[in-house]
């Protein structure tokens, strides 16, 4: 959460300070008022006033620390911490075969996860929202929580989504185009609900808990059914002017190339996404066609030439696409987060060679590269982190309304 986000969401200067103090407490776990003032380069009076409002709202609590050594003899130090118990939040990932829910407290500690299986992977927007409600109710039942305890829900979904307004331009999970989710959420869900591109939320999770911790400029490329990207620049998630940038999967890698699920041709994911690789490895085949990436890998192991060609081409194209990212962004680090089995040799080496060969050569090492299995819960955790951020803003605003009244 950042002060820029405060600007984006229209907080005034006093609320922006309260939000910064809340962020500072969250980042430090436990911290004294004096140390908050020092960290934020703010006056002790300003910090004391902001902490008073946050304490009144129940968002933080005080803990007394008795000094353990004689040097610090005197009054116990009063530390501040996030009040985890104040309410719960839900992070939700719309996947192709299930709706995954993680429930966390306001501190971000996980209460538990739940998956509601889906029988179809693409449905009308209203149906999707009803399925999300069913998933939340089932998750609460399963985890012994009440729906009324949930103060906010954040959904991550693939596609072109404006995270600020809740407007979805296109998604592979929804049958219609151009849907404003905000009124659907108000009608069918009982608490504030936010939606964002799922790769953005994975980038947020990597920034908070993963390989991006402490980094200012890094990219997360998600490779699964489609290909997504989250961009963190100067420590902030970059969303683009219309809030729907970073659709790396639809970057063109071939003029008049393979047909993509977005309706255009030659997109990166039309070569690298699971659906494209399964399609290409099945073309013209008699008998058993591969149905998954695991099947393609197994067929290549058995010496199947078409499976080998599909893996080879996909690895090379991904390497070229990553080189384009290095040339464009000069990031400190790239995380490739994939929901699929790792490719056998020589395919990882083919990808790396294409990456090295197509990166503009300068007298500096390539950025770090982490390839990780995108464990399903990481998507939902990223959504939960987004929920915590958005609900923090709402609660600071609510508190501000009370001040005026
Ligand atoms: Zn496309």
mmCIF file of C-alpha atoms and ligand atoms in Angstrom:
data_model
loop_
_atom_site.group_PDB
_atom_site.id
_atom_site.type_symbol
_atom_site.label_atom_id
_atom_site.label_comp_id
_atom_site.label_asym_id
_atom_site.label_seq_id
_atom_site.Cartn_x
_atom_site.Cartn_y
_atom_site.Cartn_z
ATOM 1 C CA UNK A 1 0.000 0.000 0.000
ATOM 2 C CA UNK A 2 1.438 3.348 -0.910
ATOM 3 C CA UNK A 3 0.727 7.023 -0.672
ATOM 4 C CA UNK A 4 0.239 6.975 -4.465
ATOM 5 C CA UNK A 5 -2.608 4.566 -3.937
ATOM 6 C CA UNK A 6 -4.022 7.058 -1.435
ATOM 7 C CA UNK A 7 -3.906 9.730 -4.144
ATOM 8 C CA UNK A 8 -5.521 7.400 -6.662
ATOM 9 C CA UNK A 9 -8.348 6.600 -4.300
ATOM 10 C CA UNK A 10 -8.976 10.210 -3.414
ATOM 11 C CA UNK A 11 -7.906 10.272 0.247
ATOM 12 C CA UNK A 12 -7.284 13.728 1.698
ATOM 13 C CA UNK A 13 -3.964 14.596 3.364
ATOM 14 C CA UNK A 14 -5.071 13.576 6.882
ATOM 15 C CA UNK A 15 -6.433 10.198 5.734
ATOM 16 C CA UNK A 16 -3.344 9.628 3.579
ATOM 17 C CA UNK A 17 -1.234 10.118 6.742
ATOM 18 C CA UNK A 18 -3.388 7.635 8.655
ATOM 19 C CA UNK A 19 -2.978 5.155 5.818
ATOM 20 C CA UNK A 20 0.811 5.658 5.805
ATOM 21 C CA UNK A 21 0.951 5.088 9.563
ATOM 22 C CA UNK A 22 -1.131 1.915 9.157
ATOM 23 C CA UNK A 23 1.215 0.718 6.381
ATOM 24 C CA UNK A 24 4.246 1.490 8.511
ATOM 25 C CA UNK A 25 2.838 -0.570 11.412
ATOM 26 C CA UNK A 26 1.980 -3.425 9.018
ATOM 27 C CA UNK A 27 5.476 -3.397 7.507
ATOM 28 C CA UNK A 28 7.159 -3.459 10.923
ATOM 29 C CA UNK A 29 4.970 -5.902 12.825
ATOM 30 C CA UNK A 30 5.427 -3.973 16.087
ATOM 31 C CA UNK A 31 6.651 -0.388 16.284
ATOM 32 C CA UNK A 32 6.527 2.536 18.715
ATOM 33 C CA UNK A 33 5.011 5.939 17.902
ATOM 34 C CA UNK A 34 8.475 7.518 18.096
ATOM 35 C CA UNK A 35 9.875 5.070 15.556
ATOM 36 C CA UNK A 36 6.891 5.607 13.221
ATOM 37 C CA UNK A 37 7.533 9.375 13.344
ATOM 38 C CA UNK A 38 11.222 8.764 12.577
ATOM 39 C CA UNK A 39 10.462 6.325 9.724
ATOM 40 C CA UNK A 40 7.880 8.597 8.089
ATOM 41 C CA UNK A 41 9.833 11.799 8.850
ATOM 42 C CA UNK A 42 6.676 13.118 10.430
ATOM 43 C CA UNK A 43 6.044 15.071 13.642
ATOM 44 C CA UNK A 44 5.285 13.046 16.829
ATOM 45 C CA UNK A 45 2.011 15.004 17.232
ATOM 46 C CA UNK A 46 0.825 14.024 13.736
ATOM 47 C CA UNK A 47 1.675 10.354 14.367
ATOM 48 C CA UNK A 48 -0.009 10.370 17.798
ATOM 49 C CA UNK A 49 -3.172 11.832 16.293
ATOM 50 C CA UNK A 50 -3.214 9.312 13.405
ATOM 51 C CA UNK A 51 -2.620 6.418 15.842
ATOM 52 C CA UNK A 52 -5.502 7.687 18.003
ATOM 53 C CA UNK A 53 -7.894 7.474 15.048
ATOM 54 C CA UNK A 54 -6.628 4.018 14.055
ATOM 55 C CA UNK A 55 -6.963 2.773 17.653
ATOM 56 C CA UNK A 56 -10.528 4.172 17.855
ATOM 57 C CA UNK A 57 -11.389 2.360 14.629
ATOM 58 C CA UNK A 58 -10.021 -0.892 16.099
ATOM 59 C CA UNK A 59 -7.546 -1.306 13.235
ATOM 60 C CA UNK A 60 -4.482 -1.340 15.507
ATOM 61 C CA UNK A 61 -3.850 -2.258 19.137
ATOM 62 C CA UNK A 62 -1.271 -1.372 21.779
ATOM 63 C CA UNK A 63 1.142 -3.859 23.357
ATOM 64 C CA UNK A 64 3.197 -2.947 26.411
ATOM 65 C CA UNK A 65 6.812 -4.094 26.302
ATOM 66 C CA UNK A 66 8.658 -4.167 29.603
ATOM 67 C CA UNK A 67 12.284 -3.152 29.055
ATOM 68 C CA UNK A 68 14.447 -6.219 29.566
ATOM 69 C CA UNK A 69 17.763 -4.487 30.196
ATOM 70 C CA UNK A 70 18.753 -1.955 32.827
ATOM 71 C CA UNK A 71 19.800 0.671 30.281
ATOM 72 C CA UNK A 72 16.190 1.111 29.188
ATOM 73 C CA UNK A 73 14.846 1.170 32.737
ATOM 74 C CA UNK A 74 11.723 3.185 33.252
ATOM 75 C CA UNK A 75 8.216 3.083 31.847
ATOM 76 C CA UNK A 76 7.316 0.129 29.646
ATOM 77 C CA UNK A 77 7.446 0.995 25.937
ATOM 78 C CA UNK A 78 4.098 1.011 24.200
ATOM 79 C CA UNK A 79 4.268 -0.670 20.812
ATOM 80 C CA UNK A 80 1.585 -0.661 18.139
ATOM 81 C CA UNK A 81 0.518 -3.610 16.019
ATOM 82 C CA UNK A 82 -2.194 -4.432 13.496
ATOM 83 C CA UNK A 83 -5.301 -5.777 15.211
ATOM 84 C CA UNK A 84 -5.643 -9.028 13.261
ATOM 85 C CA UNK A 85 -8.874 -10.026 15.012
ATOM 86 C CA UNK A 86 -10.835 -6.907 13.957
ATOM 87 C CA UNK A 87 -12.242 -8.659 10.864
ATOM 88 C CA UNK A 88 -11.563 -11.252 8.179
ATOM 89 C CA UNK A 89 -10.877 -10.849 4.456
ATOM 90 C CA UNK A 90 -11.220 -13.259 1.559
ATOM 91 C CA UNK A 91 -8.896 -13.591 -1.414
ATOM 92 C CA UNK A 92 -10.426 -15.418 -4.377
ATOM 93 C CA UNK A 93 -8.836 -16.745 -7.560
ATOM 94 C CA UNK A 94 -11.069 -17.669 -10.465
ATOM 95 C CA UNK A 95 -9.238 -20.617 -11.995
ATOM 96 C CA UNK A 96 -10.411 -22.759 -14.901
ATOM 97 C CA UNK A 97 -11.573 -25.726 -12.868
ATOM 98 C CA UNK A 98 -12.265 -24.194 -9.447
ATOM 99 C CA UNK A 99 -12.841 -21.060 -7.410
ATOM 100 C CA UNK A 100 -10.064 -20.915 -4.794
ATOM 101 C CA UNK A 101 -10.729 -19.010 -1.577
ATOM 102 C CA UNK A 102 -8.234 -18.063 1.120
ATOM 103 C CA UNK A 103 -9.513 -16.428 4.301
ATOM 104 C CA UNK A 104 -7.071 -14.270 6.259
ATOM 105 C CA UNK A 105 -7.348 -11.952 9.257
ATOM 106 C CA UNK A 106 -6.557 -8.219 9.025
ATOM 107 C CA UNK A 107 -2.926 -8.998 9.893
ATOM 108 C CA UNK A 108 -2.759 -11.275 6.839
ATOM 109 C CA UNK A 109 -2.481 -14.504 8.863
ATOM 110 C CA UNK A 110 -4.164 -17.347 7.030
ATOM 111 C CA UNK A 111 -7.292 -18.860 8.583
ATOM 112 C CA UNK A 112 -7.641 -21.478 5.844
ATOM 113 C CA UNK A 113 -8.348 -22.228 2.186
ATOM 114 C CA UNK A 114 -11.193 -23.814 0.273
ATOM 115 C CA UNK A 115 -11.754 -24.771 -3.388
ATOM 116 C CA UNK A 116 -15.175 -24.921 -5.044
ATOM 117 C CA UNK A 117 -14.958 -27.054 -8.221
ATOM 118 C CA UNK A 118 -16.358 -25.526 -11.443
ATOM 119 C CA UNK A 119 -17.998 -27.639 -14.115
ATOM 120 C CA UNK A 120 -17.445 -25.010 -16.841
ATOM 121 C CA UNK A 121 -14.499 -22.631 -17.131
ATOM 122 C CA UNK A 122 -16.347 -19.806 -18.918
ATOM 123 C CA UNK A 123 -19.719 -18.424 -17.871
ATOM 124 C CA UNK A 124 -21.870 -15.255 -17.845
ATOM 125 C CA UNK A 125 -20.672 -12.584 -15.384
ATOM 126 C CA UNK A 126 -23.742 -12.851 -13.130
ATOM 127 C CA UNK A 127 -23.375 -16.621 -12.901
ATOM 128 C CA UNK A 128 -19.711 -16.165 -11.988
ATOM 129 C CA UNK A 129 -20.568 -13.750 -9.160
ATOM 130 C CA UNK A 130 -23.164 -16.240 -7.830
ATOM 131 C CA UNK A 131 -20.531 -18.994 -7.937
ATOM 132 C CA UNK A 132 -18.142 -16.716 -6.003
ATOM 133 C CA UNK A 133 -20.838 -16.207 -3.374
ATOM 134 C CA UNK A 134 -21.366 -19.983 -3.144
ATOM 135 C CA UNK A 135 -17.599 -20.487 -2.792
ATOM 136 C CA UNK A 136 -17.386 -17.877 0.003
ATOM 137 C CA UNK A 137 -20.327 -19.412 1.894
ATOM 138 C CA UNK A 138 -18.853 -22.898 1.568
ATOM 139 C CA UNK A 139 -15.411 -21.612 2.666
ATOM 140 C CA UNK A 140 -16.927 -19.986 5.771
ATOM 141 C CA UNK A 141 -18.844 -23.188 6.630
ATOM 142 C CA UNK A 142 -15.741 -25.268 6.131
ATOM 143 C CA UNK A 143 -13.473 -22.972 8.180
ATOM 144 C CA UNK A 144 -15.924 -22.188 10.983
ATOM 145 C CA UNK A 145 -16.210 -18.488 10.078
ATOM 146 C CA UNK A 146 -19.294 -16.306 9.566
ATOM 147 C CA UNK A 147 -19.955 -14.382 6.328
ATOM 148 C CA UNK A 148 -20.649 -11.344 8.543
ATOM 149 C CA UNK A 149 -17.013 -11.355 9.772
ATOM 150 C CA UNK A 150 -15.694 -10.817 6.234
ATOM 151 C CA UNK A 151 -15.026 -7.116 5.688
ATOM 152 C CA UNK A 152 -13.859 -7.376 2.086
ATOM 153 C CA UNK A 153 -13.367 -9.755 -0.821
ATOM 154 C CA UNK A 154 -10.759 -9.393 -3.570
ATOM 155 C CA UNK A 155 -11.031 -11.435 -6.765
ATOM 156 C CA UNK A 156 -8.227 -12.226 -9.154
ATOM 157 C CA UNK A 157 -9.176 -13.208 -12.688
ATOM 158 C CA UNK A 158 -7.322 -13.428 -16.017
ATOM 159 C CA UNK A 159 -7.954 -10.734 -18.624
ATOM 160 C CA UNK A 160 -8.143 -7.000 -19.228
ATOM 161 C CA UNK A 161 -9.520 -5.671 -15.968
ATOM 162 C CA UNK A 162 -9.481 -2.163 -14.540
ATOM 163 C CA UNK A 163 -8.694 -2.791 -10.884
ATOM 164 C CA UNK A 164 -9.684 0.773 -9.898
ATOM 165 C CA UNK A 165 -13.206 0.700 -11.321
ATOM 166 C CA UNK A 166 -14.111 -3.011 -11.447
ATOM 167 C CA UNK A 167 -14.660 -2.809 -15.201
ATOM 168 C CA UNK A 168 -13.697 -5.946 -17.148
ATOM 169 C CA UNK A 169 -12.946 -5.386 -20.840
ATOM 170 C CA UNK A 170 -12.337 -9.064 -21.601
ATOM 171 C CA UNK A 171 -11.605 -12.261 -19.678
ATOM 172 C CA UNK A 172 -11.263 -15.917 -20.665
ATOM 173 C CA UNK A 173 -13.471 -16.769 -17.632
ATOM 174 C CA UNK A 174 -16.491 -14.697 -18.742
ATOM 175 C CA UNK A 175 -18.704 -15.145 -21.833
ATOM 176 C CA UNK A 176 -19.536 -11.423 -22.284
ATOM 177 C CA UNK A 177 -17.142 -8.565 -23.022
ATOM 178 C CA UNK A 178 -17.233 -5.141 -21.296
ATOM 179 C CA UNK A 179 -18.844 -5.952 -17.956
ATOM 180 C CA UNK A 180 -18.976 -3.555 -15.021
ATOM 181 C CA UNK A 181 -18.647 -5.896 -12.046
ATOM 182 C CA UNK A 182 -19.198 -3.210 -9.392
ATOM 183 C CA UNK A 183 -23.070 -3.280 -9.470
ATOM 184 C CA UNK A 184 -23.106 -7.105 -9.678
ATOM 185 C CA UNK A 185 -20.995 -7.282 -6.523
ATOM 186 C CA UNK A 186 -23.246 -4.806 -4.707
ATOM 187 C CA UNK A 187 -26.335 -6.822 -5.671
ATOM 188 C CA UNK A 188 -25.056 -10.315 -4.887
ATOM 189 C CA UNK A 189 -22.286 -10.048 -2.286
ATOM 190 C CA UNK A 190 -22.694 -8.751 1.230
ATOM 191 C CA UNK A 191 -19.400 -6.855 1.631
ATOM 192 C CA UNK A 192 -17.121 -4.564 -0.430
ATOM 193 C CA UNK A 193 -15.658 -6.593 -3.307
ATOM 194 C CA UNK A 194 -12.705 -5.703 -5.538
ATOM 195 C CA UNK A 195 -11.505 -7.297 -8.740
ATOM 196 C CA UNK A 196 -8.126 -7.169 -10.437
ATOM 197 C CA UNK A 197 -6.075 -8.971 -13.029
ATOM 198 C CA UNK A 198 -4.751 -12.159 -11.436
ATOM 199 C CA UNK A 199 -1.140 -11.670 -12.579
ATOM 200 C CA UNK A 200 -1.143 -8.226 -10.905
ATOM 201 C CA UNK A 201 -2.184 -9.935 -7.689
ATOM 202 C CA UNK A 202 0.563 -12.564 -8.003
ATOM 203 C CA UNK A 203 3.060 -9.698 -8.455
ATOM 204 C CA UNK A 204 1.638 -8.167 -5.291
ATOM 205 C CA UNK A 205 2.049 -11.469 -3.421
ATOM 206 C CA UNK A 206 5.634 -11.852 -4.730
ATOM 207 C CA UNK A 207 6.369 -8.282 -3.647
ATOM 208 C CA UNK A 208 4.984 -8.833 -0.143
ATOM 209 C CA UNK A 209 5.930 -12.442 0.595
ATOM 210 C CA UNK A 210 8.060 -13.865 -2.255
ATOM 211 C CA UNK A 211 11.027 -13.346 -4.578
ATOM 212 C CA UNK A 212 10.173 -9.662 -5.096
ATOM 213 C CA UNK A 213 10.451 -8.732 -1.415
ATOM 214 C CA UNK A 214 12.544 -5.576 -1.045
ATOM 215 C CA UNK A 215 12.979 -5.138 -4.838
ATOM 216 C CA UNK A 216 11.985 -1.910 -6.593
ATOM 217 C CA UNK A 217 11.852 -3.030 -10.231
ATOM 218 C CA UNK A 218 10.782 -6.533 -11.083
ATOM 219 C CA UNK A 219 8.425 -8.464 -13.320
ATOM 220 C CA UNK A 220 6.309 -11.539 -12.698
ATOM 221 C CA UNK A 221 5.360 -13.568 -15.775
ATOM 222 C CA UNK A 222 2.639 -16.144 -15.124
ATOM 223 C CA UNK A 223 2.497 -19.103 -17.486
ATOM 224 C CA UNK A 224 -0.500 -21.432 -17.305
ATOM 225 C CA UNK A 225 -3.603 -21.699 -19.509
ATOM 226 C CA UNK A 226 -2.669 -18.190 -20.712
ATOM 227 C CA UNK A 227 0.309 -15.918 -20.073
ATOM 228 C CA UNK A 228 0.054 -12.901 -17.766
ATOM 229 C CA UNK A 229 2.385 -10.330 -16.274
ATOM 230 C CA UNK A 230 2.599 -8.076 -13.237
ATOM 231 C CA UNK A 231 4.986 -5.109 -13.394
ATOM 232 C CA UNK A 232 6.454 -3.513 -10.272
ATOM 233 C CA UNK A 233 8.269 -0.236 -11.031
ATOM 234 C CA UNK A 234 9.795 1.927 -8.307
ATOM 235 C CA UNK A 235 8.158 -0.326 -5.737
ATOM 236 C CA UNK A 236 4.656 0.197 -7.195
ATOM 237 C CA UNK A 237 2.424 -2.045 -9.254
ATOM 238 C CA UNK A 238 2.182 -0.466 -12.714
ATOM 239 C CA UNK A 239 -1.359 -0.760 -14.101
ATOM 240 C CA UNK A 240 -1.339 1.339 -17.248
ATOM 241 C CA UNK A 241 -3.459 4.376 -18.087
ATOM 242 C CA UNK A 242 -6.772 2.480 -18.350
ATOM 243 C CA UNK A 243 -5.851 0.140 -15.541
ATOM 244 C CA UNK A 244 -5.549 -2.855 -17.824
ATOM 245 C CA UNK A 245 -1.908 -2.937 -18.912
ATOM 246 C CA UNK A 246 0.716 -5.657 -18.800
ATOM 247 C CA UNK A 247 -1.185 -8.149 -20.976
ATOM 248 C CA UNK A 248 2.069 -9.763 -21.961
ATOM 249 C CA UNK A 249 0.267 -12.898 -23.207
ATOM 250 C CA UNK A 250 -1.174 -10.845 -26.060
ATOM 251 C CA UNK A 251 2.133 -9.269 -27.103
ATOM 252 C CA UNK A 252 2.538 -10.234 -30.744
ATOM 253 C CA UNK A 253 5.370 -12.601 -31.563
ATOM 254 C CA UNK A 254 4.343 -13.500 -35.133
ATOM 255 C CA UNK A 255 2.613 -11.491 -37.867
ATOM 256 C CA UNK A 256 -0.524 -13.406 -38.989
ATOM 257 C CA UNK A 257 0.468 -16.173 -36.585
ATOM 258 C CA UNK A 258 -1.502 -18.727 -34.594
ATOM 259 C CA UNK A 259 -5.038 -17.861 -33.437
ATOM 260 C CA UNK A 260 -5.239 -16.706 -29.813
ATOM 261 C CA UNK A 261 -8.162 -17.120 -27.412
ATOM 262 C CA UNK A 262 -8.528 -13.295 -27.441
ATOM 263 C CA UNK A 263 -9.552 -13.494 -31.115
ATOM 264 C CA UNK A 264 -6.337 -12.001 -32.543
ATOM 265 C CA UNK A 265 -3.407 -13.751 -34.178
ATOM 266 C CA UNK A 266 0.250 -14.252 -33.313
ATOM 267 C CA UNK A 267 -0.028 -13.563 -29.551
ATOM 268 C CA UNK A 268 2.652 -14.971 -27.226
ATOM 269 C CA UNK A 269 0.157 -17.184 -25.407
ATOM 270 C CA UNK A 270 -1.017 -18.658 -28.716
ATOM 271 C CA UNK A 271 2.373 -20.485 -28.639
ATOM 272 C CA UNK A 272 3.199 -20.708 -24.931
ATOM 273 C CA UNK A 273 -0.178 -21.052 -23.123
ATOM 274 C CA UNK A 274 -1.304 -24.563 -22.094
ATOM 275 C CA UNK A 275 -4.283 -24.496 -24.463
ATOM 276 C CA UNK A 276 -2.123 -23.535 -27.440
ATOM 277 C CA UNK A 277 0.507 -26.189 -26.768
ATOM 278 C CA UNK A 278 -2.136 -28.904 -26.325
ATOM 279 C CA UNK A 279 -3.836 -27.745 -29.533
ATOM 280 C CA UNK A 280 -0.576 -27.725 -31.509
ATOM 281 C CA UNK A 281 0.590 -31.077 -30.140
ATOM 282 C CA UNK A 282 -2.744 -32.661 -31.148
ATOM 283 C CA UNK A 283 -2.961 -31.316 -34.703
ATOM 284 C CA UNK A 284 -3.347 -34.001 -37.351
ATOM 285 C CA UNK A 285 -2.817 -36.805 -34.864
ATOM 286 C CA UNK A 286 -4.562 -40.155 -35.208
ATOM 287 C CA UNK A 287 -5.535 -41.834 -31.946
ATOM 288 C CA UNK A 288 -4.459 -40.569 -28.513
ATOM 289 C CA UNK A 289 -3.856 -36.818 -28.526
ATOM 290 C CA UNK A 290 -2.152 -35.143 -25.524
ATOM 291 C CA UNK A 291 -4.662 -33.449 -23.221
ATOM 292 C CA UNK A 292 -2.268 -31.595 -20.922
ATOM 293 C CA UNK A 293 1.268 -30.238 -20.705
ATOM 294 C CA UNK A 294 2.190 -33.352 -18.687
ATOM 295 C CA UNK A 295 0.985 -35.516 -21.626
ATOM 296 C CA UNK A 296 3.107 -33.489 -24.070
ATOM 297 C CA UNK A 297 6.197 -33.842 -21.882
ATOM 298 C CA UNK A 298 5.602 -37.589 -21.580
ATOM 299 C CA UNK A 299 5.091 -37.947 -25.360
ATOM 300 C CA UNK A 300 8.376 -36.083 -26.002
ATOM 301 C CA UNK A 301 10.128 -38.429 -23.528
ATOM 302 C CA UNK A 302 8.840 -41.341 -25.626
ATOM 303 C CA UNK A 303 10.417 -39.760 -28.724
ATOM 304 C CA UNK A 304 7.279 -38.188 -30.226
ATOM 305 C CA UNK A 305 8.518 -35.660 -32.784
ATOM 306 C CA UNK A 306 5.486 -33.329 -32.781
ATOM 307 C CA UNK A 307 5.505 -33.082 -28.957
ATOM 308 C CA UNK A 308 9.239 -32.309 -29.095
ATOM 309 C CA UNK A 309 8.692 -29.563 -31.705
ATOM 310 C CA UNK A 310 5.910 -27.961 -29.659
ATOM 311 C CA UNK A 311 8.082 -27.882 -26.503
ATOM 312 C CA UNK A 312 11.072 -26.591 -28.454
ATOM 313 C CA UNK A 313 9.145 -23.791 -30.173
ATOM 314 C CA UNK A 314 7.330 -22.750 -27.030
ATOM 315 C CA UNK A 315 10.626 -22.602 -25.054
ATOM 316 C CA UNK A 316 12.340 -20.547 -27.748
ATOM 317 C CA UNK A 317 9.438 -18.107 -28.139
ATOM 318 C CA UNK A 318 9.213 -17.636 -24.359
ATOM 319 C CA UNK A 319 12.979 -16.929 -24.267
ATOM 320 C CA UNK A 320 12.639 -14.301 -27.024
ATOM 321 C CA UNK A 321 9.667 -12.729 -25.260
ATOM 322 C CA UNK A 322 11.604 -12.543 -21.963
ATOM 323 C CA UNK A 323 14.526 -10.908 -23.814
ATOM 324 C CA UNK A 324 12.065 -8.276 -25.077
ATOM 325 C CA UNK A 325 11.071 -7.616 -21.460
ATOM 326 C CA UNK A 326 14.717 -7.225 -20.388
ATOM 327 C CA UNK A 327 15.317 -4.852 -23.318
ATOM 328 C CA UNK A 328 12.204 -2.812 -22.466
ATOM 329 C CA UNK A 329 12.296 -2.688 -18.661
ATOM 330 C CA UNK A 330 15.842 -3.487 -17.514
ATOM 331 C CA UNK A 331 14.377 -5.114 -14.379
ATOM 332 C CA UNK A 332 16.371 -6.301 -11.350
ATOM 333 C CA UNK A 333 14.629 -9.637 -11.444
ATOM 334 C CA UNK A 334 12.067 -11.670 -13.383
ATOM 335 C CA UNK A 335 9.929 -14.332 -11.723
ATOM 336 C CA UNK A 336 8.390 -16.938 -14.015
ATOM 337 C CA UNK A 337 5.491 -18.373 -12.072
ATOM 338 C CA UNK A 338 4.001 -21.426 -13.747
ATOM 339 C CA UNK A 339 1.155 -23.783 -12.960
ATOM 340 C CA UNK A 340 2.502 -26.761 -14.928
ATOM 341 C CA UNK A 341 5.188 -29.436 -14.603
ATOM 342 C CA UNK A 342 8.779 -28.347 -15.358
ATOM 343 C CA UNK A 343 10.053 -29.086 -18.864
ATOM 344 C CA UNK A 344 12.817 -31.692 -19.250
ATOM 345 C CA UNK A 345 16.240 -30.819 -20.678
ATOM 346 C CA UNK A 346 17.042 -29.519 -23.267
ATOM 347 C CA UNK A 347 14.009 -27.180 -23.225
ATOM 348 C CA UNK A 348 15.000 -24.910 -20.278
ATOM 349 C CA UNK A 349 18.403 -24.399 -21.916
ATOM 350 C CA UNK A 350 16.697 -23.540 -25.248
ATOM 351 C CA UNK A 351 14.702 -20.843 -23.438
ATOM 352 C CA UNK A 352 17.788 -19.427 -21.705
ATOM 353 C CA UNK A 353 19.790 -19.403 -24.954
ATOM 354 C CA UNK A 354 17.020 -17.489 -26.724
ATOM 355 C CA UNK A 355 16.866 -15.076 -23.794
ATOM 356 C CA UNK A 356 20.632 -14.444 -23.829
ATOM 357 C CA UNK A 357 20.883 -14.228 -27.624
ATOM 358 C CA UNK A 358 18.088 -11.651 -27.933
ATOM 359 C CA UNK A 359 18.962 -9.415 -24.992
ATOM 360 C CA UNK A 360 20.774 -6.226 -25.984
ATOM 361 C CA UNK A 361 24.342 -6.773 -24.803
ATOM 362 C CA UNK A 362 25.599 -4.342 -22.203
ATOM 363 C CA UNK A 363 28.464 -4.605 -19.754
ATOM 364 C CA UNK A 364 26.215 -5.827 -16.968
ATOM 365 C CA UNK A 365 24.863 -9.208 -15.922
ATOM 366 C CA UNK A 366 21.364 -10.283 -16.949
ATOM 367 C CA UNK A 367 18.664 -9.729 -14.332
ATOM 368 C CA UNK A 368 18.048 -12.540 -11.885
ATOM 369 C CA UNK A 369 15.560 -15.175 -13.009
ATOM 370 C CA UNK A 370 13.483 -17.297 -10.641
ATOM 371 C CA UNK A 371 11.286 -20.051 -12.035
ATOM 372 C CA UNK A 372 8.780 -21.166 -9.501
ATOM 373 C CA UNK A 373 5.759 -23.376 -9.296
ATOM 374 C CA UNK A 374 2.802 -21.122 -8.897
ATOM 375 C CA UNK A 375 1.187 -22.962 -6.068
ATOM 376 C CA UNK A 376 -2.520 -22.373 -6.430
ATOM 377 C CA UNK A 377 -2.766 -20.627 -3.058
ATOM 378 C CA UNK A 378 -0.316 -17.875 -4.200
ATOM 379 C CA UNK A 379 -2.992 -16.490 -6.543
ATOM 380 C CA UNK A 380 -5.548 -16.303 -3.763
ATOM 381 C CA UNK A 381 -2.968 -14.927 -1.279
ATOM 382 C CA UNK A 382 -2.185 -12.118 -3.706
ATOM 383 C CA UNK A 383 -5.901 -11.387 -3.884
ATOM 384 C CA UNK A 384 -6.093 -11.360 -0.067
ATOM 385 C CA UNK A 385 -3.177 -8.885 0.075
ATOM 386 C CA UNK A 386 -5.119 -6.654 -2.344
ATOM 387 C CA UNK A 387 -8.231 -7.016 -0.169
ATOM 388 C CA UNK A 388 -6.301 -5.919 2.934
ATOM 389 C CA UNK A 389 -5.000 -2.874 1.059
ATOM 390 C CA UNK A 390 -8.399 -1.817 -0.282
ATOM 391 C CA UNK A 391 -10.261 -2.430 2.986
ATOM 392 C CA UNK A 392 -7.599 -0.417 4.863
ATOM 393 C CA UNK A 393 -8.466 2.548 2.644
ATOM 394 C CA UNK A 394 -12.219 2.026 3.163
ATOM 395 C CA UNK A 395 -11.826 1.798 6.942
ATOM 396 C CA UNK A 396 -9.650 4.917 7.087
ATOM 397 C CA UNK A 397 -12.334 6.730 5.059
ATOM 398 C CA UNK A 398 -15.160 5.432 7.286
ATOM 399 C CA UNK A 399 -13.257 6.669 10.325
ATOM 400 C CA UNK A 400 -12.899 10.042 8.638
ATOM 401 C CA UNK A 401 -16.695 10.243 8.146
ATOM 402 C CA UNK A 402 -17.113 9.635 11.891
ATOM 403 C CA UNK A 403 -14.695 12.500 12.615
ATOM 404 C CA UNK A 404 -16.824 14.882 10.577
ATOM 405 C CA UNK A 405 -20.155 13.750 12.036
HETATM 406 ZN ZN1 LIG B 1 -4.251 -12.813 -27.694
#
